[in-house]
Amino acid sequence: SQQGEEDPQALSIQEGENATMNCSYKTSINNLQWYRQNSGRGLVHLILIRSNEREKHSGRLRVTLDTSKKSSSLLITASRAADTASYFCATSGTYKYIFGTGTRLKVLA
Amino acid sequence: SQTIHQWPATLVQPVGSPLSLECTVEGTSNPNLYWYRQAAGRGLQLLFYSVGIGQISSEVPQNLSASRPQDRQFILSSKKLLLSDSGFYLCAWSVSGVLETQYFGPGTRLLVL
């Protein structure tokens, strides 16, 4: 079963608004990653946050990590229509990754 | 720079026919390699992973098998496809050791009729 659970499952916002997605996980981690998937394409790595970090920024992306609550959030600021995609969080064990169920984001122009 | 190739992009196969999907990585050596399946609108299901040539770990008992004949080549196979094998198949690689970024191929959409 998937370790990561994301919410909401789907999110629809207007262009220019901020989008927030949340991810929960069950076991201790070394790091947590966020990926983006456009429809019918492979996943693209967005950002990685290590277990000793609490917040990380990359362009319009802001990721937070709360290891005490075993949760992370991805904030996309000033969203654009091109941000429409599915977003997945992932944690990694010794040899494999465990992906969340994903959030489908739709940004309306 | 590293690149990952996956083919074919789309495949339509009859039930009972064999399957071979190929994935190759360029620009790195001794990568960890992965096969995932994704049902429409769903998350990723890990099928197989490999940490070296000839080393395959299976995550889900099923109608599929995987092989790694060369360091940067990963093949997903089936002797007889089932309807339930339809889906979007993704190959990925990561640097061995502490797992961080994973890099995905473009995927193969398989439709079994």
Coordinates of N, CA and C in Angstrom, one line a residue:
Chain A
S1 N 0.9 -1.2 0.0 CA 0.0 0.0 0.0 C 0.9 1.2 0.0
Q2 N 0.3 2.3 -0.5 CA 1.1 3.6 -0.5 C 1.3 4.1 0.9
Q3 N 2.5 4.5 1.2 CA 2.8 5.1 2.4 C 2.3 6.5 2.5
G4 N 2.5 7.2 1.4 CA 2.1 8.6 1.3 C 0.7 8.8 1.0
E5 N 0.0 9.7 1.7 CA -1.4 10.0 1.4 C -1.4 11.5 1.2
E6 N -2.0 11.9 0.1 CA -2.0 13.4 -0.2 C -3.4 13.9 -0.2
D7 N -3.6 15.1 0.2 CA -4.9 15.8 0.1 C -4.7 17.2 -0.2
P8 N -5.6 17.8 -1.0 CA -6.8 17.1 -1.5 C -6.4 16.2 -2.6
Q9 N -7.3 15.4 -3.0 CA -7.1 14.5 -4.2 C -7.2 15.4 -5.5
A10 N -8.0 16.4 -5.4 CA -8.1 17.3 -6.6 C -8.3 18.7 -6.1
L11 N -7.8 19.6 -6.9 CA -7.9 21.0 -6.5 C -8.0 21.9 -7.7
S12 N -9.0 22.8 -7.7 CA -9.2 23.6 -8.9 C -9.1 25.1 -8.4
I13 N -8.3 25.9 -9.0 CA -8.1 27.3 -8.6 C -8.0 28.2 -9.8
Q14 N -8.1 29.5 -9.5 CA -8.0 30.5 -10.6 C -6.5 30.8 -10.7
E15 N -6.1 31.2 -11.9 CA -4.8 31.7 -12.2 C -4.4 32.8 -11.3
G16 N -3.2 32.8 -10.7 CA -2.8 33.8 -9.8 C -3.0 33.5 -8.4
E17 N -3.9 32.5 -8.1 CA -4.1 32.1 -6.7 C -2.9 31.1 -6.3
N18 N -2.8 30.9 -5.0 CA -1.9 29.9 -4.5 C -2.5 28.6 -4.3
A19 N -1.7 27.5 -4.5 CA -2.2 26.2 -4.4 C -1.4 25.5 -3.3
T20 N -2.1 24.8 -2.4 CA -1.4 24.1 -1.3 C -1.8 22.6 -1.3
M21 N -0.8 21.8 -1.3 CA -1.1 20.3 -1.3 C -0.3 19.7 -0.1
N22 N -1.0 18.7 0.5 CA -0.4 18.1 1.7 C -0.1 16.7 1.5
C23 N 0.9 16.2 2.2 CA 1.3 14.8 2.1 C 1.6 14.3 3.5
S24 N 1.1 13.1 3.8 CA 1.4 12.5 5.1 C 2.1 11.1 4.8
Y25 N 3.0 10.7 5.7 CA 3.7 9.5 5.6 C 3.8 8.8 6.9
K26 N 4.2 7.5 6.9 CA 4.1 6.7 8.1 C 5.4 6.4 8.8
T27 N 6.5 6.3 8.1 CA 7.7 5.8 8.8 C 8.8 7.0 8.8
S28 N 9.8 6.8 9.5 CA 10.9 7.8 9.5 C 11.5 7.9 8.1
I29 N 12.0 9.0 7.8 CA 12.5 9.3 6.4 C 13.9 9.9 6.5
N30 N 14.6 9.8 5.4 CA 15.9 10.6 5.1 C 15.6 11.9 4.4
N31 N 14.6 11.8 3.5 CA 14.2 13.0 2.8 C 12.8 12.7 2.2
L32 N 12.2 13.8 1.7 CA 10.9 13.7 1.1 C 11.0 14.5 -0.2
Q33 N 10.4 14.0 -1.2 CA 10.5 14.6 -2.6 C 9.1 14.9 -3.1
W34 N 9.1 15.9 -3.9 CA 7.8 16.2 -4.6 C 8.1 16.2 -6.1
Y35 N 7.1 15.6 -6.8 CA 7.2 15.4 -8.3 C 6.0 15.9 -8.9
R36 N 6.1 16.3 -10.2 CA 5.0 16.7 -11.0 C 4.8 15.8 -12.2
Q37 N 3.6 15.6 -12.6 CA 3.3 14.8 -13.8 C 2.3 15.4 -14.6
N38 N 2.7 15.8 -15.8 CA 1.7 16.3 -16.8 C 1.0 15.1 -17.4
S39 N -0.2 15.3 -17.9 CA -1.0 14.2 -18.3 C -0.3 13.4 -19.4
G40 N -0.2 12.1 -19.2 CA 0.4 11.2 -20.2 C 1.9 11.2 -20.3
R41 N 2.5 11.8 -19.3 CA 4.0 12.0 -19.3 C 4.6 11.3 -18.1
G42 N 5.9 11.3 -18.1 CA 6.7 10.8 -16.9 C 6.7 11.8 -15.8
L43 N 7.1 11.4 -14.6 CA 7.2 12.4 -13.5 C 8.5 13.2 -13.6
V44 N 8.4 14.4 -13.1 CA 9.5 15.3 -13.1 C 9.8 15.7 -11.6
H45 N 11.0 15.6 -11.2 CA 11.4 16.0 -9.8 C 11.3 17.5 -9.7
L46 N 10.6 17.9 -8.6 CA 10.5 19.4 -8.3 C 11.5 19.8 -7.2
I47 N 11.4 19.1 -6.1 CA 12.2 19.6 -5.0 C 12.3 18.5 -3.9
L48 N 13.4 18.5 -3.2 CA 13.7 17.5 -2.2 C 14.0 18.3 -0.9
I49 N 13.4 17.8 0.2 CA 13.7 18.4 1.5 C 14.2 17.3 2.4
R50 N 15.3 17.5 3.1 CA 15.9 16.5 4.0 C 15.2 16.5 5.3
S51 N 15.4 15.4 6.1 CA 14.7 15.3 7.3 C 15.1 16.3 8.4
N52 N 16.3 16.9 8.2 CA 16.7 18.0 9.2 C 16.4 19.4 8.7
E53 N 15.6 19.5 7.6 CA 15.2 20.8 7.1 C 13.7 20.9 7.4
R54 N 13.3 22.2 7.6 CA 11.9 22.4 7.9 C 11.2 23.1 6.8
E55 N 12.0 23.9 6.0 CA 11.4 24.6 4.9 C 12.4 24.8 3.8
K56 N 11.9 24.8 2.5 CA 12.8 24.9 1.4 C 12.0 25.6 0.3
H57 N 12.7 26.5 -0.5 CA 12.1 27.3 -1.5 C 12.8 27.0 -2.8
S58 N 12.0 27.0 -3.9 CA 12.6 26.9 -5.3 C 11.7 27.7 -6.2
G59 N 12.1 28.9 -6.6 CA 11.2 29.7 -7.5 C 9.9 29.9 -6.8
R60 N 8.8 29.5 -7.4 CA 7.4 29.7 -6.9 C 7.0 28.6 -6.0
L61 N 7.9 27.6 -5.7 CA 7.6 26.5 -4.8 C 8.1 26.7 -3.4
R62 N 7.3 26.3 -2.5 CA 7.7 26.3 -1.1 C 7.3 25.0 -0.5
V63 N 8.2 24.3 0.1 CA 7.9 23.0 0.7 C 8.3 23.1 2.2
T64 N 7.4 22.6 3.0 CA 7.6 22.5 4.5 C 7.6 21.0 4.9
L65 N 8.3 20.7 5.9 CA 8.4 19.3 6.4 C 8.2 19.4 8.0
D66 N 7.3 18.6 8.5 CA 7.1 18.5 9.9 C 7.3 17.0 10.3
T67 N 8.5 16.6 10.7 CA 8.8 15.2 11.0 C 8.0 14.7 12.2
S68 N 7.7 15.6 13.1 CA 6.9 15.2 14.3 C 5.5 14.8 13.9
K69 N 4.9 15.4 12.9 CA 3.6 15.1 12.4 C 3.7 14.2 11.2
K70 N 4.9 13.9 10.7 CA 5.0 13.0 9.5 C 4.2 13.6 8.4
S71 N 4.4 14.9 8.1 CA 3.7 15.5 7.0 C 4.5 16.6 6.3
S72 N 4.1 16.8 5.1 CA 4.8 17.8 4.3 C 3.7 18.6 3.5
S73 N 4.0 19.8 3.1 CA 3.1 20.5 2.2 C 3.9 21.2 1.1
L74 N 3.3 21.3 0.0 CA 3.8 22.0 -1.2 C 2.9 23.1 -1.5
L75 N 3.5 24.3 -1.5 CA 2.8 25.5 -1.9 C 3.3 26.0 -3.2
I76 N 2.4 26.3 -4.2 CA 2.8 26.9 -5.4 C 2.1 28.3 -5.4
T77 N 3.0 29.3 -5.5 CA 2.4 30.7 -5.4 C 2.2 31.2 -6.8
A78 N 1.2 32.1 -6.9 CA 0.9 32.8 -8.2 C 0.8 31.8 -9.3
S79 N -0.1 30.9 -9.1 CA -0.3 29.7 -10.1 C -0.6 30.2 -11.5
R80 N -0.2 29.4 -12.4 CA -0.4 29.6 -13.8 C -1.1 28.5 -14.5
A81 N -1.7 28.7 -15.6 CA -2.4 27.6 -16.3 C -1.5 26.4 -16.5
A82 N -0.2 26.7 -16.8 CA 0.8 25.7 -17.1 C 1.1 24.8 -15.9
D83 N 0.7 25.2 -14.7 CA 0.9 24.4 -13.5 C -0.1 23.3 -13.4
T84 N -1.1 23.3 -14.2 CA -2.0 22.2 -14.2 C -1.3 20.8 -14.5
A85 N -1.5 20.0 -13.5 CA -0.7 18.7 -13.5 C -1.1 17.9 -12.2
S86 N -0.6 16.7 -12.1 CA -0.7 15.9 -10.9 C 0.6 16.1 -10.1
Y87 N 0.5 16.2 -8.8 CA 1.7 16.4 -7.9 C 1.7 15.2 -6.9
F88 N 2.9 14.6 -6.8 CA 3.1 13.5 -5.9 C 4.2 13.7 -5.0
C89 N 4.0 13.3 -3.7 CA 5.1 13.3 -2.8 C 5.7 11.9 -2.8
A90 N 7.0 11.7 -2.4 CA 7.6 10.4 -2.3 C 8.6 10.4 -1.2
T91 N 8.7 9.3 -0.5 CA 9.7 9.0 0.5 C 10.5 7.9 0.0
S92 N 11.7 7.7 0.5 CA 12.6 6.7 0.1 C 13.1 5.8 1.2
G93 N 13.2 4.5 1.0 CA 13.7 3.6 1.9 C 15.1 3.2 1.5
T94 N 15.6 2.0 1.8 CA 16.9 1.6 1.4 C 17.1 1.5 -0.1
Y95 N 16.2 0.9 -0.8 CA 16.4 0.7 -2.2 C 15.2 1.3 -3.0
K96 N 14.1 1.6 -2.4 CA 12.9 1.9 -3.2 C 12.2 3.2 -2.6
Y97 N 11.4 3.7 -3.5 CA 10.6 4.9 -3.2 C 9.2 4.5 -3.0
I98 N 8.5 5.3 -2.2 CA 7.1 5.1 -2.0 C 6.4 6.4 -2.3
F99 N 5.5 6.3 -3.2 CA 4.8 7.5 -3.7 C 3.4 7.7 -3.1
G100 N 3.0 8.9 -2.9 CA 1.7 9.2 -2.5 C 0.7 9.0 -3.6
T101 N -0.6 9.2 -3.3 CA -1.6 9.0 -4.2 C -1.8 10.2 -5.2
G102 N -1.2 11.3 -4.9 CA -1.2 12.4 -5.8 C -2.4 13.4 -5.6
T103 N -2.1 14.6 -6.0 CA -3.1 15.7 -6.0 C -3.2 16.2 -7.5
R104 N -4.4 16.2 -8.0 CA -4.6 16.7 -9.4 C -5.0 18.2 -9.3
L105 N -4.1 19.0 -9.8 CA -4.3 20.4 -9.7 C -4.7 20.9 -11.1
K106 N -5.8 21.7 -11.1 CA -6.2 22.4 -12.3 C -6.3 23.9 -12.1
V107 N -5.5 24.6 -12.9 CA -5.5 26.1 -12.8 C -6.2 26.6 -13.9
L108 N -7.3 27.4 -13.6 CA -8.2 28.0 -14.6 C -7.7 29.3 -15.1
A109 N -7.6 29.5 -16.4 CA -7.1 30.8 -16.9 C -8.2 31.9 -16.8
Chain B
S1 N 25.3 14.9 -19.5 CA 24.1 14.8 -18.7 C 23.4 13.4 -18.9
Q2 N 22.6 13.1 -18.0 CA 22.0 11.8 -18.0 C 20.6 11.8 -18.7
T3 N 20.3 10.8 -19.5 CA 19.0 10.7 -20.1 C 18.5 9.3 -20.0
I4 N 17.2 9.2 -20.0 CA 16.5 7.9 -19.9 C 15.6 7.7 -21.1
H5 N 15.7 6.6 -21.7 CA 14.9 6.3 -22.9 C 14.0 5.1 -22.6
Q6 N 12.8 5.2 -23.1 CA 11.8 4.2 -22.9 C 11.0 4.0 -24.2
W7 N 10.8 2.8 -24.6 CA 10.0 2.5 -25.8 C 9.4 1.2 -25.8
P8 N 8.2 1.0 -26.5 CA 7.6 2.1 -27.3 C 6.8 3.0 -26.5
A9 N 6.4 4.1 -27.1 CA 5.5 5.1 -26.4 C 4.1 4.6 -26.2
T10 N 3.6 3.9 -27.2 CA 2.3 3.3 -27.1 C 2.3 1.9 -27.7
L11 N 1.5 1.1 -27.1 CA 1.4 -0.3 -27.5 C 0.0 -0.9 -27.3
V12 N -0.5 -1.5 -28.4 CA -1.8 -2.2 -28.3 C -1.5 -3.6 -28.6
Q13 N -1.9 -4.5 -27.6 CA -1.6 -5.9 -27.8 C -2.8 -6.8 -27.4
P14 N -3.0 -7.9 -28.1 CA -4.1 -8.8 -27.8 C -3.8 -9.6 -26.5
V15 N -4.9 -10.0 -25.8 CA -4.7 -10.8 -24.7 C -4.0 -12.1 -25.1
G16 N -3.1 -12.5 -24.2 CA -2.3 -13.8 -24.5 C -1.0 -13.6 -25.3
S17 N -0.8 -12.4 -25.8 CA 0.4 -12.1 -26.5 C 1.6 -11.8 -25.6
P18 N 2.8 -11.9 -26.0 CA 3.9 -11.6 -25.2 C 4.2 -10.0 -25.1
L19 N 5.0 -9.6 -24.2 CA 5.3 -8.2 -24.0 C 6.8 -8.0 -23.7
S20 N 7.4 -7.0 -24.3 CA 8.7 -6.6 -24.0 C 8.8 -5.1 -24.1
L21 N 9.1 -4.5 -22.9 CA 9.3 -3.0 -22.8 C 10.7 -2.8 -22.4
E22 N 11.4 -1.9 -23.1 CA 12.8 -1.6 -22.8 C 13.0 -0.2 -22.3
C23 N 14.0 -0.2 -21.4 CA 14.4 1.1 -20.8 C 15.9 1.2 -20.8
T24 N 16.5 2.3 -21.3 CA 17.9 2.4 -21.2 C 18.3 3.8 -20.6
V25 N 19.4 3.8 -19.9 CA 19.9 5.1 -19.3 C 21.2 5.4 -19.8
E26 N 21.4 6.7 -20.1 CA 22.7 7.1 -20.6 C 23.3 8.1 -19.6
G27 N 24.6 8.2 -19.5 CA 25.3 9.2 -18.8 C 25.5 9.0 -17.3
T28 N 25.3 7.7 -16.9 CA 25.6 7.4 -15.5 C 25.9 5.9 -15.5
S29 N 26.5 5.4 -14.4 CA 26.9 4.0 -14.3 C 26.3 3.5 -12.9
N30 N 26.0 2.2 -13.0 CA 25.5 1.5 -11.8 C 24.3 2.2 -11.1
P31 N 23.3 2.6 -12.0 CA 22.1 3.2 -11.4 C 21.2 2.2 -10.7
N32 N 20.4 2.6 -9.8 CA 19.2 1.8 -9.4 C 18.2 2.0 -10.5
L33 N 17.5 0.9 -10.9 CA 16.5 1.0 -11.9 C 15.2 0.5 -11.4
Y34 N 14.1 1.1 -11.9 CA 12.7 0.8 -11.4 C 11.7 0.7 -12.5
W35 N 10.8 -0.2 -12.4 CA 9.6 -0.2 -13.2 C 8.3 0.0 -12.3
Y36 N 7.5 1.0 -12.8 CA 6.2 1.3 -12.1 C 5.1 1.1 -13.1
R37 N 3.9 0.9 -12.6 CA 2.7 0.9 -13.3 C 1.8 1.9 -12.7
Q38 N 1.1 2.6 -13.6 CA 0.1 3.6 -13.1 C -1.2 3.4 -13.8
A39 N -2.2 3.2 -13.0 CA -3.6 3.1 -13.6 C -4.1 4.5 -13.8
A40 N -5.0 4.7 -14.7 CA -5.5 6.0 -15.1 C -6.0 6.8 -13.8
G41 N -5.4 8.0 -13.7 CA -5.8 8.9 -12.6 C -5.3 8.4 -11.2
R42 N -4.4 7.5 -11.2 CA -4.0 6.9 -9.9 C -2.5 7.2 -9.6
G43 N -2.1 6.7 -8.5 CA -0.7 6.8 -8.1 C 0.2 5.7 -8.7
L44 N 1.4 5.7 -8.3 CA 2.4 4.7 -8.9 C 2.5 3.4 -8.1
Q45 N 2.5 2.3 -8.8 CA 2.7 1.0 -8.2 C 4.0 0.5 -8.6
L46 N 4.9 0.3 -7.6 CA 6.2 -0.2 -7.9 C 6.1 -1.7 -8.3
L47 N 6.7 -2.1 -9.4 CA 6.6 -3.4 -9.9 C 7.9 -4.2 -9.6
F48 N 9.0 -3.6 -10.0 CA 10.4 -4.2 -9.9 C 11.4 -3.1 -9.6
Y49 N 12.5 -3.5 -8.9 CA 13.6 -2.6 -8.9 C 14.9 -3.5 -8.9
S50 N 16.0 -2.8 -9.3 CA 17.2 -3.5 -9.5 C 18.4 -2.6 -9.1
V51 N 19.3 -3.2 -8.2 CA 20.4 -2.4 -7.8 C 21.7 -2.8 -8.5
G52 N 21.6 -3.8 -9.4 CA 22.8 -4.2 -10.2 C 22.4 -5.2 -11.3
I53 N 23.4 -5.5 -12.1 CA 23.1 -6.4 -13.2 C 22.7 -7.7 -12.7
G54 N 21.6 -8.2 -13.2 CA 21.1 -9.5 -12.8 C 20.3 -9.6 -11.5
Q55 N 20.3 -8.4 -10.8 CA 19.6 -8.4 -9.5 C 18.3 -7.7 -9.7
I56 N 17.2 -8.5 -9.5 CA 15.8 -8.0 -9.6 C 15.1 -8.3 -8.4
S57 N 14.4 -7.3 -7.9 CA 13.5 -7.5 -6.7 C 12.0 -7.2 -7.2
S58 N 11.2 -8.1 -6.9 CA 9.8 -8.0 -7.3 C 8.9 -7.5 -6.1
E59 N 8.1 -6.6 -6.4 CA 7.3 -6.0 -5.4 C 5.9 -6.6 -5.3
V60 N 5.4 -7.0 -6.5 CA 4.0 -7.4 -6.6 C 3.9 -8.7 -7.4
P61 N 3.5 -9.8 -6.9 CA 3.3 -11.1 -7.6 C 2.3 -10.9 -8.8
Q62 N 2.7 -11.2 -10.0 CA 1.8 -10.9 -11.1 C 2.3 -11.6 -12.3
N63 N 1.8 -11.1 -13.4 CA 2.0 -11.8 -14.7 C 3.3 -11.2 -15.4
L64 N 4.1 -10.4 -14.7 CA 5.2 -9.7 -15.4 C 6.5 -10.2 -14.8
S65 N 7.6 -10.0 -15.5 CA 8.9 -10.2 -15.0 C 9.8 -9.1 -15.5
A66 N 11.0 -9.0 -14.9 CA 11.9 -8.0 -15.3 C 13.3 -8.6 -15.4
S67 N 14.1 -8.0 -16.2 CA 15.5 -8.4 -16.3 C 16.4 -7.2 -16.5
R68 N 17.7 -7.4 -16.1 CA 18.7 -6.3 -16.3 C 19.9 -7.0 -16.9
P69 N 19.9 -7.1 -18.2 CA 21.1 -7.8 -18.9 C 22.3 -7.0 -18.9
Q70 N 22.2 -5.7 -18.9 CA 23.3 -4.8 -18.9 C 23.1 -3.7 -17.8
D71 N 24.2 -3.0 -17.5 CA 24.2 -2.1 -16.3 C 23.1 -1.0 -16.5
R72 N 22.9 -0.5 -17.7 CA 21.9 0.5 -17.9 C 20.7 0.2 -18.8
Q73 N 20.4 -1.1 -18.7 CA 19.3 -1.6 -19.5 C 18.3 -2.4 -18.6
F74 N 17.1 -2.1 -18.7 CA 16.1 -2.7 -17.8 C 14.9 -3.1 -18.7
I75 N 14.5 -4.4 -18.7 CA 13.4 -4.9 -19.6 C 12.3 -5.4 -18.7
L76 N 11.1 -5.1 -19.1 CA 9.9 -5.6 -18.5 C 9.2 -6.5 -19.5
S77 N 8.9 -7.7 -19.1 CA 8.4 -8.7 -20.0 C 7.1 -9.4 -19.4
S78 N 6.4 -10.0 -20.4 CA 5.3 -11.0 -20.0 C 5.2 -12.0 -21.1
K79 N 4.9 -13.2 -20.7 CA 4.8 -14.3 -21.7 C 3.4 -14.3 -22.3
K80 N 2.4 -13.9 -21.4 CA 1.0 -13.9 -21.9 C 0.3 -12.7 -21.2
L81 N 0.0 -11.7 -21.9 CA -0.7 -10.5 -21.4 C -2.1 -10.8 -21.0
L82 N -2.5 -10.2 -19.9 CA -3.9 -10.2 -19.4 C -4.5 -8.8 -19.6
L83 N -5.9 -8.8 -19.6 CA -6.5 -7.5 -19.7 C -6.1 -6.5 -18.6
S84 N -5.9 -7.1 -17.4 CA -5.5 -6.3 -16.3 C -4.1 -5.7 -16.4
D85 N -3.3 -6.1 -17.4 CA -2.0 -5.6 -17.5 C -2.0 -4.2 -18.2
S86 N -3.2 -3.8 -18.7 CA -3.2 -2.5 -19.3 C -2.9 -1.4 -18.3
G87 N -2.2 -0.4 -18.8 CA -1.8 0.8 -17.9 C -0.7 1.6 -18.5
F88 N -0.2 2.4 -17.7 CA 0.9 3.3 -18.1 C 2.1 2.8 -17.3
Y89 N 3.2 2.4 -18.1 CA 4.4 1.9 -17.5 C 5.5 2.9 -17.5
L90 N 6.1 3.1 -16.4 CA 7.2 4.1 -16.2 C 8.4 3.4 -15.8
C91 N 9.5 3.7 -16.4 CA 10.8 3.3 -16.0 C 11.5 4.5 -15.3
A92 N 12.3 4.3 -14.3 CA 13.0 5.3 -13.6 C 14.4 4.9 -13.1
W93 N 15.2 5.8 -12.9 CA 16.5 5.5 -12.3 C 16.9 6.5 -11.2
S94 N 17.8 6.0 -10.3 CA 18.3 6.9 -9.3 C 19.8 6.5 -9.1
V95 N 20.5 7.4 -8.5 CA 21.9 7.2 -8.1 C 21.8 6.1 -7.0
S96 N 22.7 5.2 -7.0 CA 22.8 4.2 -5.9 C 23.3 4.8 -4.6
G97 N 23.0 4.2 -3.5 CA 23.3 4.8 -2.2 C 22.1 5.4 -1.6
V98 N 22.3 6.5 -0.9 CA 21.2 7.2 -0.2 C 20.2 7.6 -1.4
L99 N 19.0 7.2 -1.3 CA 18.1 7.6 -2.4 C 17.6 9.0 -2.3
E100 N 17.8 9.7 -3.4 CA 17.3 11.1 -3.5 C 16.5 11.2 -4.7
T101 N 16.9 12.1 -5.6 CA 16.1 12.3 -6.8 C 16.0 11.1 -7.7
Q102 N 14.7 10.8 -8.2 CA 14.5 9.8 -9.1 C 14.1 10.4 -10.5
Y103 N 14.7 9.8 -11.5 CA 14.5 10.4 -12.9 C 13.6 9.4 -13.7
F104 N 12.6 9.9 -14.3 CA 11.6 9.1 -15.0 C 11.8 9.2 -16.5
G105 N 11.5 8.1 -17.2 CA 11.3 8.0 -18.6 C 9.9 8.6 -19.0
P106 N 9.7 8.7 -20.3 CA 8.4 9.3 -20.8 C 7.3 8.3 -20.7
G107 N 7.5 7.1 -20.4 CA 6.4 6.1 -20.2 C 5.9 5.4 -21.4
T108 N 5.3 4.3 -21.2 CA 4.7 3.5 -22.3 C 3.2 3.2 -21.9
R109 N 2.3 3.6 -22.8 CA 0.9 3.3 -22.6 C 0.6 2.0 -23.2
L110 N 0.2 1.0 -22.4 CA -0.1 -0.3 -22.9 C -1.6 -0.6 -22.8
L111 N -2.2 -1.0 -23.9 CA -3.6 -1.3 -23.9 C -3.7 -2.8 -24.4
V112 N -4.3 -3.6 -23.5 CA -4.4 -5.0 -23.9 C -5.9 -5.2 -24.2
L113 N -6.2 -5.8 -25.4 CA -7.5 -5.9 -25.9 C -7.9 -7.4 -26.0

